[in-house]
């Protein structure tokens, strides 16, 4: 997928982004390719695949959704997906990228500086330890972070009441959703729906699962990571 194709798909999905945004994308792609030789950032390296499986995939979160002035947190952001793309696309959003791997932030700092993305902040650490951010964010996102029930236990405490949790998943999303029913109940969440999209060139299915936080999260969540993994909700 090249830039023209990306623009066309975004437009057909009703996602309008300014030219200044598109000018920065090739720079992101170049930095990703350069840094990927020094550290393990992504298995997707070919430029067309980066545009489709990283850029387009992340930007689809903007479909029918207004992120203006929202506080958004991306858990396990890795090389900045989807959080950095969303910060770049919506300058009025305040975006926090969280990752436990410190060295990823050397790359992310470089992207922030080179592309001039002032509305992104970094939190180096474990998502389940972010006590100071309890009920802080309007929107929580993740892609490739953890199984759905695990992500929800970590995400729900960080989300404001009435806020939204978005999980970017592949074709197995429905299975994960089945396994997360207990977590959804215990965490006072409501399933808002699934949005399915087939990436046009590779034909891979992407499913975005959306949840609303309808009530408070019990203080006992999130439990320590070991317990979350050993006895998932
Ligand atoms: N979102 C990116 C990266 C997915 S890989 C993408 O889609 O390309 C998962 C990332 O989550 C890794 O970078 C890993 O360091 C991070 N991670 C896993 N468990 C974590 C935790 N408990 N707290 C913070 N980061 C975590």
PDB file of C-alpha atoms and ligand atoms in Angstrom:
ATOM      1  CA  UNK A   1       0.000   0.000   0.000  1.00  0.00           C
ATOM      2  CA  UNK A   2       1.395   3.402  -0.916  1.00  0.00           C
ATOM      3  CA  UNK A   3       0.466   6.835   0.368  1.00  0.00           C
ATOM      4  CA  UNK A   4      -2.138   7.481  -2.343  1.00  0.00           C
ATOM      5  CA  UNK A   5      -3.884   4.184  -1.574  1.00  0.00           C
ATOM      6  CA  UNK A   6      -3.821   4.906   2.141  1.00  0.00           C
ATOM      7  CA  UNK A   7      -5.408   8.319   1.577  1.00  0.00           C
ATOM      8  CA  UNK A   8      -8.091   6.828  -0.645  1.00  0.00           C
ATOM      9  CA  UNK A   9      -9.021   4.126   1.884  1.00  0.00           C
ATOM     10  CA  UNK A  10      -9.108   6.622   4.753  1.00  0.00           C
ATOM     11  CA  UNK A  11     -11.308   8.957   2.749  1.00  0.00           C
ATOM     12  CA  UNK A  12     -13.706   6.181   1.838  1.00  0.00           C
ATOM     13  CA  UNK A  13     -13.973   5.379   5.562  1.00  0.00           C
ATOM     14  CA  UNK A  14     -14.775   9.031   6.312  1.00  0.00           C
ATOM     15  CA  UNK A  15     -11.433   9.714   8.009  1.00  0.00           C
ATOM     16  CA  UNK A  16     -10.174  13.126   6.895  1.00  0.00           C
ATOM     17  CA  UNK A  17      -6.617  14.075   7.741  1.00  0.00           C
ATOM     18  CA  UNK A  18      -4.693  17.169   6.629  1.00  0.00           C
ATOM     19  CA  UNK A  19      -1.833  17.142   4.129  1.00  0.00           C
ATOM     20  CA  UNK A  20       0.566  18.085   6.946  1.00  0.00           C
ATOM     21  CA  UNK A  21      -0.177  14.680   8.506  1.00  0.00           C
ATOM     22  CA  UNK A  22       0.667  12.762   5.343  1.00  0.00           C
ATOM     23  CA  UNK A  23       3.939  14.643   4.929  1.00  0.00           C
ATOM     24  CA  UNK A  24       5.127  13.101   8.198  1.00  0.00           C
ATOM     25  CA  UNK A  25       4.236   9.472   7.478  1.00  0.00           C
ATOM     26  CA  UNK A  26       7.192   8.662   5.211  1.00  0.00           C
ATOM     27  CA  UNK A  27       9.491  10.081   7.877  1.00  0.00           C
ATOM     28  CA  UNK A  28       7.956   7.747  10.477  1.00  0.00           C
ATOM     29  CA  UNK A  29       8.371   4.822   8.043  1.00  0.00           C
ATOM     30  CA  UNK A  30      12.008   5.756   7.413  1.00  0.00           C
ATOM     31  CA  UNK A  31      12.826   6.041  11.124  1.00  0.00           C
ATOM     32  CA  UNK A  32      11.122   2.716  11.795  1.00  0.00           C
ATOM     33  CA  UNK A  33      13.200   1.007   9.085  1.00  0.00           C
ATOM     34  CA  UNK A  34      16.456   2.607  10.285  1.00  0.00           C
ATOM     35  CA  UNK A  35      15.931   1.861  13.965  1.00  0.00           C
ATOM     36  CA  UNK A  36      14.631  -1.612  13.319  1.00  0.00           C
ATOM     37  CA  UNK A  37      18.147  -2.535  12.233  1.00  0.00           C
ATOM     38  CA  UNK A  38      19.447  -1.551  15.670  1.00  0.00           C
ATOM     39  CA  UNK A  39      16.632  -2.853  17.865  1.00  0.00           C
ATOM     40  CA  UNK A  40      13.724  -5.227  17.515  1.00  0.00           C
ATOM     41  CA  UNK A  41      10.763  -2.897  16.863  1.00  0.00           C
ATOM     42  CA  UNK A  42       8.605  -4.665  14.308  1.00  0.00           C
ATOM     43  CA  UNK A  43       8.506  -7.780  12.184  1.00  0.00           C
ATOM     44  CA  UNK A  44       6.785  -5.760   9.450  1.00  0.00           C
ATOM     45  CA  UNK A  45       9.504  -3.994   7.493  1.00  0.00           C
ATOM     46  CA  UNK A  46       8.469  -3.681   3.857  1.00  0.00           C
ATOM     47  CA  UNK A  47       7.214  -0.120   3.227  1.00  0.00           C
ATOM     48  CA  UNK A  48       3.881  -1.146   1.676  1.00  0.00           C
ATOM     49  CA  UNK A  49       3.152  -3.451   4.601  1.00  0.00           C
ATOM     50  CA  UNK A  50       4.064  -0.720   7.107  1.00  0.00           C
ATOM     51  CA  UNK A  51       1.516   1.581   5.454  1.00  0.00           C
ATOM     52  CA  UNK A  52      -1.194  -1.050   5.501  1.00  0.00           C
ATOM     53  CA  UNK A  53      -0.605  -3.141   8.647  1.00  0.00           C
ATOM     54  CA  UNK A  54       0.678  -0.383  10.880  1.00  0.00           C
ATOM     55  CA  UNK A  55      -0.490   3.020   9.634  1.00  0.00           C
ATOM     56  CA  UNK A  56      -3.883   2.168   8.128  1.00  0.00           C
ATOM     57  CA  UNK A  57      -4.676  -0.371  10.843  1.00  0.00           C
ATOM     58  CA  UNK A  58      -4.050   2.189  13.600  1.00  0.00           C
ATOM     59  CA  UNK A  59      -5.813   5.060  11.842  1.00  0.00           C
ATOM     60  CA  UNK A  60      -8.983   3.012  11.467  1.00  0.00           C
ATOM     61  CA  UNK A  61      -9.557   3.708  15.169  1.00  0.00           C
ATOM     62  CA  UNK A  62     -10.541   7.222  14.073  1.00  0.00           C
ATOM     63  CA  UNK A  63     -13.544   5.944  12.149  1.00  0.00           C
ATOM     64  CA  UNK A  64     -16.748   7.404  13.628  1.00  0.00           C
ATOM     65  CA  UNK A  65     -14.805   8.564  16.657  1.00  0.00           C
ATOM     66  CA  UNK A  66     -13.874  12.053  17.865  1.00  0.00           C
ATOM     67  CA  UNK A  67     -10.625  12.058  19.839  1.00  0.00           C
ATOM     68  CA  UNK A  68     -10.372  15.845  20.042  1.00  0.00           C
ATOM     69  CA  UNK A  69      -9.292  17.020  23.516  1.00  0.00           C
ATOM     70  CA  UNK A  70      -9.437  13.477  24.870  1.00  0.00           C
ATOM     71  CA  UNK A  71      -6.886  11.984  27.261  1.00  0.00           C
ATOM     72  CA  UNK A  72      -5.875   8.711  25.612  1.00  0.00           C
ATOM     73  CA  UNK A  73      -3.571   5.996  26.890  1.00  0.00           C
ATOM     74  CA  UNK A  74      -2.052   3.280  24.711  1.00  0.00           C
ATOM     75  CA  UNK A  75      -0.893   0.224  26.673  1.00  0.00           C
ATOM     76  CA  UNK A  76       2.087  -1.728  25.344  1.00  0.00           C
ATOM     77  CA  UNK A  77       2.653   0.747  22.561  1.00  0.00           C
ATOM     78  CA  UNK A  78       5.880  -0.792  21.253  1.00  0.00           C
ATOM     79  CA  UNK A  79       7.009   1.271  18.271  1.00  0.00           C
ATOM     80  CA  UNK A  80       4.043   3.628  18.773  1.00  0.00           C
ATOM     81  CA  UNK A  81       1.091   1.621  17.457  1.00  0.00           C
ATOM     82  CA  UNK A  82      -1.600   2.822  17.642  1.00  0.00           C
ATOM     83  CA  UNK A  83      -0.831   5.653  20.132  1.00  0.00           C
ATOM     84  CA  UNK A  84       1.786   7.637  18.227  1.00  0.00           C
ATOM     85  CA  UNK A  85      -0.270   7.587  15.021  1.00  0.00           C
ATOM     86  CA  UNK A  86      -3.329   8.839  16.897  1.00  0.00           C
ATOM     87  CA  UNK A  87      -1.330  11.639  18.545  1.00  0.00           C
ATOM     88  CA  UNK A  88      -0.038  12.679  15.148  1.00  0.00           C
ATOM     89  CA  UNK A  89      -3.512  12.567  13.610  1.00  0.00           C
ATOM     90  CA  UNK A  90      -5.296  14.435  16.419  1.00  0.00           C
ATOM     91  CA  UNK A  91      -3.103  17.248  17.774  1.00  0.00           C
ATOM     92  CA  UNK A  92      -5.641  18.277  20.443  1.00  0.00           C
ATOM     93  CA  UNK A  93      -5.677  14.788  22.005  1.00  0.00           C
ATOM     94  CA  UNK A  94      -3.349  14.203  24.939  1.00  0.00           C
ATOM     95  CA  UNK A  95      -1.779  10.819  24.363  1.00  0.00           C
ATOM     96  CA  UNK A  96       0.251   8.716  26.803  1.00  0.00           C
ATOM     97  CA  UNK A  97       2.247   5.770  25.508  1.00  0.00           C
ATOM     98  CA  UNK A  98       3.022   3.049  28.041  1.00  0.00           C
ATOM     99  CA  UNK A  99       5.551   0.281  27.643  1.00  0.00           C
ATOM    100  CA  UNK A 100       7.596  -1.817  30.018  1.00  0.00           C
ATOM    101  CA  UNK A 101      10.590  -1.942  27.664  1.00  0.00           C
ATOM    102  CA  UNK A 102      12.720   1.113  28.245  1.00  0.00           C
ATOM    103  CA  UNK A 103      14.723   0.990  25.049  1.00  0.00           C
ATOM    104  CA  UNK A 104      11.616   1.379  22.859  1.00  0.00           C
ATOM    105  CA  UNK A 105      11.367   4.924  24.201  1.00  0.00           C
ATOM    106  CA  UNK A 106      14.700   5.915  22.681  1.00  0.00           C
ATOM    107  CA  UNK A 107      13.043   5.310  19.330  1.00  0.00           C
ATOM    108  CA  UNK A 108       9.775   6.942  20.372  1.00  0.00           C
ATOM    109  CA  UNK A 109      11.619  10.050  21.619  1.00  0.00           C
ATOM    110  CA  UNK A 110      13.287  10.293  18.221  1.00  0.00           C
ATOM    111  CA  UNK A 111       9.915  10.038  16.438  1.00  0.00           C
ATOM    112  CA  UNK A 112       8.373  12.659  18.741  1.00  0.00           C
ATOM    113  CA  UNK A 113      11.266  15.068  18.151  1.00  0.00           C
ATOM    114  CA  UNK A 114      11.684  14.561  14.404  1.00  0.00           C
ATOM    115  CA  UNK A 115       7.976  14.608  13.577  1.00  0.00           C
ATOM    116  CA  UNK A 116       7.224  17.288  16.186  1.00  0.00           C
ATOM    117  CA  UNK A 117       4.411  15.640  18.106  1.00  0.00           C
ATOM    118  CA  UNK A 118       4.101  17.731  21.306  1.00  0.00           C
ATOM    119  CA  UNK A 119       0.870  16.064  22.464  1.00  0.00           C
ATOM    120  CA  UNK A 120       2.459  12.698  23.190  1.00  0.00           C
ATOM    121  CA  UNK A 121       3.930  11.704  26.547  1.00  0.00           C
ATOM    122  CA  UNK A 122       5.791   8.594  27.601  1.00  0.00           C
ATOM    123  CA  UNK A 123       5.374   6.367  30.614  1.00  0.00           C
ATOM    124  CA  UNK A 124       8.100   3.778  31.009  1.00  0.00           C
ATOM    125  CA  UNK A 125       6.821   1.014  33.248  1.00  0.00           C
ATOM    126  CA  UNK A 126       4.301  -1.694  33.754  1.00  0.00           C
ATOM    127  CA  UNK A 127       0.692  -0.917  32.923  1.00  0.00           C
ATOM    128  CA  UNK A 128      -0.563  -2.641  36.088  1.00  0.00           C
ATOM    129  CA  UNK A 129       1.578  -0.346  38.272  1.00  0.00           C
ATOM    130  CA  UNK A 130       0.146   3.004  37.097  1.00  0.00           C
ATOM    131  CA  UNK A 131      -1.604   3.818  40.381  1.00  0.00           C
ATOM    132  CA  UNK A 132      -1.246   7.566  39.943  1.00  0.00           C
ATOM    133  CA  UNK A 133      -3.329   7.359  36.755  1.00  0.00           C
ATOM    134  CA  UNK A 134      -6.360   5.635  38.276  1.00  0.00           C
ATOM    135  CA  UNK A 135      -9.569   6.839  36.551  1.00  0.00           C
ATOM    136  CA  UNK A 136      -7.513   9.364  34.574  1.00  0.00           C
ATOM    137  CA  UNK A 137      -8.058   8.564  30.883  1.00  0.00           C
ATOM    138  CA  UNK A 138     -11.053   9.034  28.576  1.00  0.00           C
ATOM    139  CA  UNK A 139      -9.864   6.308  26.224  1.00  0.00           C
ATOM    140  CA  UNK A 140      -7.642   3.245  26.618  1.00  0.00           C
ATOM    141  CA  UNK A 141      -6.268   1.440  23.559  1.00  0.00           C
ATOM    142  CA  UNK A 142      -4.134  -1.603  22.912  1.00  0.00           C
ATOM    143  CA  UNK A 143      -2.881  -3.668  20.013  1.00  0.00           C
ATOM    144  CA  UNK A 144      -0.937  -6.873  20.594  1.00  0.00           C
ATOM    145  CA  UNK A 145      -0.602  -6.133  24.318  1.00  0.00           C
ATOM    146  CA  UNK A 146      -2.300  -9.142  25.920  1.00  0.00           C
ATOM    147  CA  UNK A 147      -5.347 -11.407  25.755  1.00  0.00           C
ATOM    148  CA  UNK A 148      -8.561  -9.430  26.092  1.00  0.00           C
ATOM    149  CA  UNK A 149      -9.451 -10.440  29.688  1.00  0.00           C
ATOM    150  CA  UNK A 150      -5.919  -9.497  30.806  1.00  0.00           C
ATOM    151  CA  UNK A 151      -5.962  -6.167  28.993  1.00  0.00           C
ATOM    152  CA  UNK A 152      -9.372  -5.312  30.451  1.00  0.00           C
ATOM    153  CA  UNK A 153      -8.209  -5.898  34.037  1.00  0.00           C
ATOM    154  CA  UNK A 154      -5.334  -3.482  33.547  1.00  0.00           C
ATOM    155  CA  UNK A 155      -7.255  -0.966  31.425  1.00  0.00           C
ATOM    156  CA  UNK A 156     -10.480  -0.625  33.438  1.00  0.00           C
ATOM    157  CA  UNK A 157      -8.895   0.963  36.559  1.00  0.00           C
ATOM    158  CA  UNK A 158      -7.118   3.562  34.389  1.00  0.00           C
ATOM    159  CA  UNK A 159     -10.320   4.587  32.596  1.00  0.00           C
ATOM    160  CA  UNK A 160     -12.677   7.339  33.768  1.00  0.00           C
ATOM    161  CA  UNK A 161     -16.243   6.388  34.513  1.00  0.00           C
ATOM    162  CA  UNK A 162     -18.091   6.672  31.187  1.00  0.00           C
ATOM    163  CA  UNK A 163     -14.811   6.264  29.320  1.00  0.00           C
ATOM    164  CA  UNK A 164     -14.038   3.903  26.460  1.00  0.00           C
ATOM    165  CA  UNK A 165     -11.720   0.909  26.132  1.00  0.00           C
ATOM    166  CA  UNK A 166     -10.689  -0.193  22.646  1.00  0.00           C
ATOM    167  CA  UNK A 167      -8.957  -3.479  21.869  1.00  0.00           C
ATOM    168  CA  UNK A 168      -7.530  -3.973  18.386  1.00  0.00           C
ATOM    169  CA  UNK A 169      -7.724  -7.646  17.585  1.00  0.00           C
ATOM    170  CA  UNK A 170      -7.442 -10.066  14.676  1.00  0.00           C
ATOM    171  CA  UNK A 171      -9.890 -12.645  13.380  1.00  0.00           C
ATOM    172  CA  UNK A 172     -10.004 -14.468  16.760  1.00  0.00           C
ATOM    173  CA  UNK A 173     -11.574 -11.476  18.509  1.00  0.00           C
ATOM    174  CA  UNK A 174     -14.908 -13.198  19.107  1.00  0.00           C
ATOM    175  CA  UNK A 175     -13.241 -16.127  20.877  1.00  0.00           C
ATOM    176  CA  UNK A 176     -11.416 -13.716  23.168  1.00  0.00           C
ATOM    177  CA  UNK A 177     -14.652 -11.880  23.758  1.00  0.00           C
ATOM    178  CA  UNK A 178     -16.328 -15.125  24.858  1.00  0.00           C
ATOM    179  CA  UNK A 179     -13.497 -15.788  27.288  1.00  0.00           C
ATOM    180  CA  UNK A 180     -13.691 -12.259  28.686  1.00  0.00           C
ATOM    181  CA  UNK A 181     -17.358 -12.287  29.745  1.00  0.00           C
ATOM    182  CA  UNK A 182     -16.527 -12.730  33.431  1.00  0.00           C
ATOM    183  CA  UNK A 183     -13.927  -9.955  33.284  1.00  0.00           C
ATOM    184  CA  UNK A 184     -16.435  -7.617  31.605  1.00  0.00           C
ATOM    185  CA  UNK A 185     -18.962  -8.234  34.401  1.00  0.00           C
ATOM    186  CA  UNK A 186     -16.512  -8.012  37.285  1.00  0.00           C
ATOM    187  CA  UNK A 187     -14.915  -4.836  35.985  1.00  0.00           C
ATOM    188  CA  UNK A 188     -18.226  -2.996  35.461  1.00  0.00           C
ATOM    189  CA  UNK A 189     -17.796  -2.748  31.717  1.00  0.00           C
ATOM    190  CA  UNK A 190     -20.330  -2.909  28.921  1.00  0.00           C
ATOM    191  CA  UNK A 191     -19.508  -4.345  25.505  1.00  0.00           C
ATOM    192  CA  UNK A 192     -20.284  -1.669  22.942  1.00  0.00           C
ATOM    193  CA  UNK A 193     -19.749  -3.606  19.736  1.00  0.00           C
ATOM    194  CA  UNK A 194     -17.245  -4.995  17.265  1.00  0.00           C
ATOM    195  CA  UNK A 195     -16.100  -3.224  14.125  1.00  0.00           C
ATOM    196  CA  UNK A 196     -14.728  -5.551  11.448  1.00  0.00           C
ATOM    197  CA  UNK A 197     -12.418  -4.451   8.644  1.00  0.00           C
ATOM    198  CA  UNK A 198     -10.519  -6.419   6.017  1.00  0.00           C
ATOM    199  CA  UNK A 199      -7.217  -4.790   5.104  1.00  0.00           C
ATOM    200  CA  UNK A 200      -7.523  -4.296   1.326  1.00  0.00           C
ATOM    201  CA  UNK A 201      -4.212  -5.717   0.109  1.00  0.00           C
ATOM    202  CA  UNK A 202      -3.179  -8.456   2.552  1.00  0.00           C
ATOM    203  CA  UNK A 203      -6.839  -9.372   3.151  1.00  0.00           C
ATOM    204  CA  UNK A 204      -6.251  -9.870   6.874  1.00  0.00           C
ATOM    205  CA  UNK A 205      -9.201  -9.309   9.162  1.00  0.00           C
ATOM    206  CA  UNK A 206      -9.033  -6.710  11.899  1.00  0.00           C
ATOM    207  CA  UNK A 207     -11.667  -6.433  14.614  1.00  0.00           C
ATOM    208  CA  UNK A 208     -11.937  -3.509  16.981  1.00  0.00           C
ATOM    209  CA  UNK A 209     -13.743  -4.322  20.217  1.00  0.00           C
ATOM    210  CA  UNK A 210     -15.207  -1.411  22.129  1.00  0.00           C
ATOM    211  CA  UNK A 211     -16.241  -1.251  25.793  1.00  0.00           C
ATOM    212  CA  UNK A 212     -17.706   1.403  28.026  1.00  0.00           C
ATOM    213  CA  UNK A 213     -16.834   1.716  31.697  1.00  0.00           C
ATOM    214  CA  UNK A 214     -20.226   1.958  33.343  1.00  0.00           C
ATOM    215  CA  UNK A 215     -19.299   1.795  37.032  1.00  0.00           C
ATOM    216  CA  UNK A 216     -16.358   1.950  39.429  1.00  0.00           C
ATOM    217  CA  UNK A 217     -13.557  -0.615  39.344  1.00  0.00           C
ATOM    218  CA  UNK A 218     -13.102  -2.615  42.537  1.00  0.00           C
ATOM    219  CA  UNK A 219      -9.922  -1.488  44.337  1.00  0.00           C
ATOM    220  CA  UNK A 220      -8.541  -5.025  44.192  1.00  0.00           C
ATOM    221  CA  UNK A 221      -7.945  -4.603  40.441  1.00  0.00           C
ATOM    222  CA  UNK A 222      -5.488  -4.679  38.829  1.00  0.00           C
ATOM    223  CA  UNK A 223      -3.877  -7.539  40.726  1.00  0.00           C
ATOM    224  CA  UNK A 224      -0.132  -8.167  40.440  1.00  0.00           C
ATOM    225  CA  UNK A 225       0.833  -9.313  36.914  1.00  0.00           C
ATOM    226  CA  UNK A 226       1.670 -12.835  38.114  1.00  0.00           C
ATOM    227  CA  UNK A 227      -1.843 -13.284  39.524  1.00  0.00           C
ATOM    228  CA  UNK A 228      -3.468 -11.788  36.426  1.00  0.00           C
ATOM    229  CA  UNK A 229      -1.683 -14.336  34.242  1.00  0.00           C
ATOM    230  CA  UNK A 230      -2.110 -17.317  36.566  1.00  0.00           C
ATOM    231  CA  UNK A 231      -5.764 -16.691  37.372  1.00  0.00           C
ATOM    232  CA  UNK A 232      -7.175 -14.480  34.605  1.00  0.00           C
ATOM    233  CA  UNK A 233     -10.666 -13.121  35.205  1.00  0.00           C
TER     234      UNK A 233
HETATM  235  N1  LIG B   1       1.283  -2.121  20.258  1.00  0.00           N
HETATM  236  C1  LIG B   1       2.459  -2.477  19.506  1.00  0.00           C
HETATM  237  C2  LIG B   1       3.382  -3.448  20.241  1.00  0.00           C
HETATM  238  C3  LIG B   1       2.796  -4.789  20.611  1.00  0.00           C
HETATM  239  S1  LIG B   1       3.966  -5.856  21.398  1.00  0.00           S
HETATM  240  C4  LIG B   1       2.063  -3.013  18.141  1.00  0.00           C
HETATM  241  O1  LIG B   1       0.913  -3.364  17.958  1.00  0.00           O
HETATM  242  O2  LIG B   1       2.915  -3.081  17.259  1.00  0.00           O
HETATM  243  C5  LIG B   1       3.465  -5.731  23.102  1.00  0.00           C
HETATM  244  C6  LIG B   1       4.157  -4.624  23.847  1.00  0.00           C
HETATM  245  O3  LIG B   1       3.570  -4.585  25.159  1.00  0.00           O
HETATM  246  C7  LIG B   1       5.657  -4.829  24.040  1.00  0.00           C
HETATM  247  O4  LIG B   1       6.343  -3.681  23.588  1.00  0.00           O
HETATM  248  C8  LIG B   1       5.826  -5.061  25.553  1.00  0.00           C
HETATM  249  O5  LIG B   1       7.013  -4.478  26.056  1.00  0.00           O
HETATM  250  C9  LIG B   1       4.599  -4.368  26.121  1.00  0.00           C
HETATM  251  N2  LIG B   1       4.062  -4.920  27.385  1.00  0.00           N
HETATM  252  C10 LIG B   1       3.688  -6.205  27.627  1.00  0.00           C
HETATM  253  N3  LIG B   1       3.199  -6.331  28.891  1.00  0.00           N
HETATM  254  C11 LIG B   1       3.266  -5.093  29.462  1.00  0.00           C
HETATM  255  C12 LIG B   1       2.875  -4.552  30.723  1.00  0.00           C
HETATM  256  N4  LIG B   1       2.350  -5.329  31.670  1.00  0.00           N
HETATM  257  N5  LIG B   1       3.064  -3.235  30.949  1.00  0.00           N
HETATM  258  C13 LIG B   1       3.595  -2.446  29.986  1.00  0.00           C
HETATM  259  N6  LIG B   1       3.968  -2.891  28.767  1.00  0.00           N
HETATM  260  C14 LIG B   1       3.818  -4.196  28.492  1.00  0.00           C
END
